[in-house]
Amino acid sequence: MADKKIILNLDDNKDLTEVIGELLKRYSKEKGLNWEILSFTSPRKALEKVLKLPTLDLGIVNYTMPEFDGFEVTKILKKHFANCRIILQGACSAEEALAAGADLYIRTPFDPDELIQTVAKLLGE
């Protein structure tokens, strides 16, 4: 089995978090990949959990959230996990997302297949 990849799925919209989480799990299972999906609706709870991990491979982070916005979360994740790839999604500009340290920006609503293919590409799978 492939090396485990840990993916943070963070959006304060519970429904969207569940949809993205299920898409990632289904794709991982279909392709025989070893992806662990950590889904959160609270930036604070997400950071409390993932900052204790030895590694984080990828984060899918919503731009507009309470507590911390996606820019702040992106900067914190990049500081702690230098090799972590970040997809910032939501209602901001691509320039703002990239300036915050995101590797890629996806505007919502997005195409589910495009998101999955982007995640796989960023993870090298």
Coordinates of N, CA and C in Angstrom, one line a residue:
M1 N 0.8 -1.2 0.0 CA 0.0 0.0 0.0 C 0.9 1.2 0.0
A2 N 0.4 2.3 -0.6 CA 1.2 3.5 -0.7 C 1.3 4.2 0.6
D3 N 2.3 5.0 0.7 CA 2.5 5.8 2.0 C 1.3 6.6 2.3
K4 N 1.0 6.6 3.6 CA -0.2 7.4 4.1 C 0.0 8.9 3.8
K5 N -1.0 9.5 3.3 CA -1.1 10.9 3.1 C -2.1 11.5 4.0
I6 N -1.8 12.5 4.8 CA -2.8 13.1 5.7 C -3.3 14.4 5.1
I7 N -4.6 14.5 5.0 CA -5.2 15.6 4.4 C -6.2 16.3 5.3
L8 N -6.0 17.6 5.5 CA -6.9 18.4 6.3 C -8.0 18.9 5.4
N9 N -9.3 18.7 5.8 CA -10.4 19.2 5.1 C -11.1 20.2 6.1
L10 N -11.0 21.5 5.9 CA -11.5 22.5 6.8 C -12.4 23.5 6.2
D11 N -13.7 23.5 6.6 CA -14.7 24.4 6.2 C -15.7 24.6 7.3
D12 N -16.1 25.8 7.6 CA -17.1 25.9 8.6 C -18.5 25.5 8.2
N13 N -18.7 25.3 6.9 CA -20.0 24.8 6.3 C -19.9 23.2 6.5
K14 N -20.7 22.7 7.4 CA -20.7 21.3 7.7 C -21.1 20.4 6.5
D15 N -22.1 20.9 5.7 CA -22.5 20.1 4.6 C -21.3 20.0 3.5
L16 N -20.7 21.1 3.3 CA -19.6 21.1 2.3 C -18.4 20.3 2.9
T17 N -18.1 20.4 4.1 CA -17.1 19.6 4.7 C -17.3 18.1 4.5
E18 N -18.6 17.7 4.8 CA -19.0 16.3 4.6 C -18.8 15.8 3.1
V19 N -19.3 16.7 2.2 CA -19.2 16.3 0.8 C -17.7 16.2 0.3
I20 N -16.9 17.1 0.7 CA -15.5 17.0 0.3 C -14.8 15.8 0.9
G21 N -15.1 15.6 2.2 CA -14.6 14.4 2.9 C -15.0 13.1 2.2
E22 N -16.2 13.0 1.9 CA -16.7 11.8 1.2 C -16.1 11.6 -0.2
L23 N -16.0 12.7 -0.9 CA -15.3 12.6 -2.2 C -13.9 12.1 -2.1
L24 N -13.1 12.7 -1.2 CA -11.7 12.3 -1.0 C -11.6 10.8 -0.5
K25 N -12.5 10.4 0.4 CA -12.5 9.0 0.9 C -12.8 8.0 -0.2
R26 N -13.8 8.3 -1.0 CA -14.3 7.5 -2.1 C -13.1 7.3 -3.2
Y27 N -12.5 8.5 -3.5 CA -11.5 8.4 -4.5 C -10.3 7.6 -4.0
S28 N -9.9 7.8 -2.8 CA -8.8 7.1 -2.2 C -9.0 5.6 -2.2
K29 N -10.2 5.2 -1.8 CA -10.6 3.8 -1.8 C -10.6 3.2 -3.2
E30 N -11.2 3.9 -4.2 CA -11.3 3.4 -5.5 C -9.9 3.2 -6.2
K31 N -9.0 4.1 -5.8 CA -7.6 4.1 -6.4 C -6.6 3.3 -5.6
G32 N -7.1 2.8 -4.4 CA -6.1 2.0 -3.6 C -5.1 2.9 -2.9
L33 N -5.5 4.2 -2.7 CA -4.5 5.1 -2.0 C -4.7 5.1 -0.5
N34 N -3.7 5.5 0.2 CA -3.8 5.5 1.6 C -3.9 6.9 2.1
W35 N -5.1 7.5 2.0 CA -5.3 8.9 2.4 C -6.1 8.9 3.7
E36 N -5.6 9.6 4.7 CA -6.4 9.8 5.9 C -6.9 11.2 5.9
I37 N -8.2 11.3 5.9 CA -8.9 12.6 5.8 C -9.3 13.1 7.2
L38 N -8.9 14.2 7.6 CA -9.2 14.8 8.9 C -10.1 16.0 8.6
S39 N -11.4 15.9 8.9 CA -12.4 16.9 8.5 C -12.8 17.7 9.8
F40 N -12.9 19.0 9.6 CA -13.2 19.9 10.8 C -14.1 21.0 10.2
T41 N -15.0 21.5 11.1 CA -15.7 22.7 10.8 C -15.2 23.9 11.7
S42 N -14.3 23.7 12.6 CA -13.8 24.7 13.4 C -12.3 24.8 13.2
P43 N -11.8 26.0 12.8 CA -10.4 26.2 12.6 C -9.6 26.0 13.9
R44 N -10.1 26.4 15.0 CA -9.4 26.2 16.3 C -9.2 24.7 16.6
K45 N -10.3 24.0 16.4 CA -10.2 22.5 16.7 C -9.3 21.8 15.7
A46 N -9.3 22.3 14.5 CA -8.5 21.7 13.4 C -7.0 21.9 13.8
L47 N -6.7 23.2 14.1 CA -5.3 23.5 14.5 C -4.8 22.8 15.7
E48 N -5.7 22.7 16.7 CA -5.3 21.9 17.9 C -4.9 20.5 17.6
K49 N -5.6 19.9 16.7 CA -5.4 18.5 16.3 C -4.1 18.4 15.4
V50 N -4.1 19.1 14.3 CA -3.1 18.8 13.3 C -1.7 19.4 13.7
L51 N -1.7 20.4 14.5 CA -0.3 20.9 14.9 C 0.4 19.9 15.9
K52 N -0.3 18.9 16.3 CA 0.3 17.8 17.1 C 0.8 16.7 16.3
L53 N 0.5 16.7 15.0 CA 0.9 15.6 14.1 C 2.3 15.8 13.6
P54 N 3.1 14.7 13.3 CA 4.4 14.9 12.8 C 4.5 15.5 11.4
T55 N 3.4 15.2 10.6 CA 3.4 15.7 9.2 C 1.9 16.0 8.8
L56 N 1.8 16.8 7.8 CA 0.5 17.1 7.2 C 0.8 17.3 5.7
D57 N 0.2 16.5 4.8 CA 0.6 16.5 3.4 C -0.2 17.6 2.6
L58 N -1.5 17.8 3.0 CA -2.3 18.7 2.2 C -3.4 19.3 3.0
G59 N -3.8 20.5 2.8 CA -4.9 21.1 3.5 C -5.8 21.7 2.4
I60 N -7.1 21.4 2.6 CA -8.2 22.1 1.8 C -8.9 23.0 2.8
V61 N -8.6 24.3 2.6 CA -9.0 25.3 3.7 C -10.0 26.3 3.1
N62 N -11.1 26.5 3.7 CA -12.0 27.6 3.3 C -11.5 28.9 3.7
Y63 N -11.7 29.9 2.8 CA -11.2 31.3 3.1 C -12.0 32.0 4.2
T64 N -13.3 31.9 4.2 CA -14.1 32.7 5.1 C -14.6 31.8 6.2
M65 N -14.1 31.9 7.4 CA -14.5 31.2 8.6 C -14.4 32.0 9.8
P66 N -15.2 31.6 10.9 CA -15.1 32.3 12.1 C -13.8 31.9 12.8
E67 N -13.4 32.6 13.9 CA -12.2 32.3 14.7 C -10.9 32.7 13.9
F68 N -10.6 32.0 12.8 CA -9.5 32.3 12.0 C -10.0 32.2 10.5
D69 N -9.5 33.1 9.7 CA -9.8 33.0 8.3 C -8.8 32.1 7.6
G70 N -9.1 31.7 6.4 CA -8.3 30.8 5.7 C -6.8 31.3 5.5
F71 N -6.7 32.6 5.4 CA -5.3 33.1 5.3 C -4.5 32.8 6.5
E72 N -5.1 33.1 7.7 CA -4.4 32.8 8.9 C -4.1 31.3 9.1
V73 N -5.0 30.5 8.8 CA -4.8 29.0 8.9 C -3.7 28.6 7.9
T74 N -3.7 29.1 6.7 CA -2.7 28.7 5.7 C -1.3 29.1 6.2
K75 N -1.2 30.3 6.8 CA 0.1 30.8 7.3 C 0.6 29.9 8.4
I76 N -0.3 29.5 9.3 CA 0.1 28.7 10.5 C 0.5 27.3 10.0
L77 N -0.2 26.7 9.1 CA 0.1 25.4 8.5 C 1.4 25.4 7.8
K78 N 1.7 26.4 7.0 CA 2.9 26.5 6.2 C 4.1 26.7 7.2
K79 N 3.9 27.4 8.3 CA 5.0 27.6 9.2 C 5.4 26.3 9.9
H80 N 4.4 25.5 10.3 CA 4.6 24.2 11.0 C 4.9 23.0 10.1
F81 N 4.4 23.1 8.8 CA 4.6 22.0 7.9 C 5.1 22.5 6.6
A82 N 6.4 22.7 6.5 CA 7.0 23.4 5.3 C 6.6 22.7 4.0
N83 N 6.4 21.4 4.0 CA 6.1 20.7 2.7 C 4.6 20.5 2.5
C84 N 3.8 21.0 3.4 CA 2.3 20.9 3.2 C 1.8 21.7 2.0
R85 N 1.0 21.1 1.2 CA 0.4 21.8 0.1 C -1.0 22.3 0.6
I86 N -1.3 23.5 0.2 CA -2.6 24.1 0.6 C -3.4 24.5 -0.6
I87 N -4.7 24.1 -0.6 CA -5.7 24.6 -1.5 C -6.6 25.5 -0.7
L88 N -6.6 26.7 -1.1 CA -7.5 27.7 -0.4 C -8.7 27.8 -1.3
Q89 N -9.9 27.6 -0.7 CA -11.2 27.7 -1.5 C -12.1 28.6 -0.9
G90 N -12.9 29.3 -1.8 CA -13.9 30.2 -1.3 C -13.9 31.5 -2.1
A91 N -14.4 32.5 -1.4 CA -14.6 33.8 -2.1 C -13.5 34.8 -1.9
C92 N -12.3 34.6 -2.4 CA -11.2 35.5 -2.4 C -10.6 35.5 -3.7
S93 N -9.6 36.3 -4.0 CA -8.9 36.3 -5.3 C -7.8 35.3 -5.2
A94 N -7.4 34.8 -6.4 CA -6.2 33.9 -6.5 C -5.0 34.6 -6.0
E95 N -4.8 35.9 -6.3 CA -3.7 36.6 -5.8 C -3.6 36.7 -4.3
E96 N -4.7 36.9 -3.6 CA -4.7 36.9 -2.2 C -4.4 35.5 -1.6
A97 N -4.9 34.5 -2.2 CA -4.7 33.1 -1.8 C -3.2 32.8 -1.9
L98 N -2.6 33.1 -3.0 CA -1.2 32.8 -3.2 C -0.3 33.6 -2.3
A99 N -0.7 34.9 -2.1 CA 0.1 35.7 -1.2 C 0.1 35.2 0.2
A100 N -1.0 34.5 0.6 CA -1.1 33.9 2.0 C -0.3 32.6 2.1
G101 N 0.2 32.1 0.9 CA 1.0 30.9 1.0 C 0.4 29.7 0.4
A102 N -0.9 29.9 -0.1 CA -1.6 28.7 -0.7 C -0.9 28.3 -2.0
D103 N -0.9 27.0 -2.3 CA -0.4 26.5 -3.5 C -1.3 26.7 -4.7
L104 N -2.6 26.7 -4.3 CA -3.7 26.8 -5.3 C -4.9 27.4 -4.7
Y105 N -5.7 28.1 -5.6 CA -6.9 28.6 -5.2 C -8.0 28.1 -6.0
I106 N -9.1 27.6 -5.4 CA -10.3 27.2 -6.1 C -11.5 28.0 -5.6
R107 N -12.2 28.6 -6.6 CA -13.4 29.3 -6.3 C -14.6 28.4 -6.0
T108 N -15.4 28.7 -5.1 CA -16.6 27.9 -4.9 C -17.8 28.6 -5.6
P109 N -18.7 27.9 -6.1 CA -18.8 26.4 -6.2 C -17.7 25.9 -7.1
F110 N -17.2 24.7 -6.9 CA -16.2 24.1 -7.7 C -16.7 22.7 -8.3
D111 N -16.0 22.3 -9.3 CA -16.3 21.0 -9.9 C -15.6 19.9 -9.0
P112 N -16.4 18.9 -8.5 CA -15.9 17.9 -7.6 C -14.7 17.1 -8.3
D113 N -14.9 16.8 -9.6 CA -13.8 16.0 -10.3 C -12.5 16.8 -10.4
E114 N -12.7 18.1 -10.6 CA -11.5 19.0 -10.7 C -10.8 19.1 -9.3
L115 N -11.6 19.1 -8.2 CA -11.0 19.2 -6.9 C -10.2 17.9 -6.7
I116 N -10.8 16.7 -6.9 CA -10.1 15.5 -6.7 C -8.9 15.3 -7.5
Q117 N -8.9 15.7 -8.8 CA -7.7 15.6 -9.6 C -6.6 16.6 -9.2
T118 N -7.0 17.7 -8.7 CA -6.1 18.7 -8.2 C -5.4 18.1 -6.9
V119 N -6.2 17.6 -6.0 CA -5.6 17.0 -4.8 C -4.6 15.9 -5.2
A120 N -5.0 15.0 -6.0 CA -4.2 13.9 -6.4 C -2.9 14.4 -7.1
K121 N -3.0 15.4 -7.9 CA -1.8 16.0 -8.5 C -0.8 16.6 -7.5
L122 N -1.4 17.4 -6.6 CA -0.6 18.0 -5.5 C 0.1 17.0 -4.6
L123 N -0.5 15.8 -4.5 CA 0.1 14.8 -3.6 C 1.0 13.8 -4.4
G124 N 1.1 14.1 -5.7 CA 1.9 13.2 -6.6 C 1.3 11.9 -6.8
E125 N 0.0 11.8 -6.8 CA -0.6 10.5 -7.0 C -1.6 10.5 -8.2

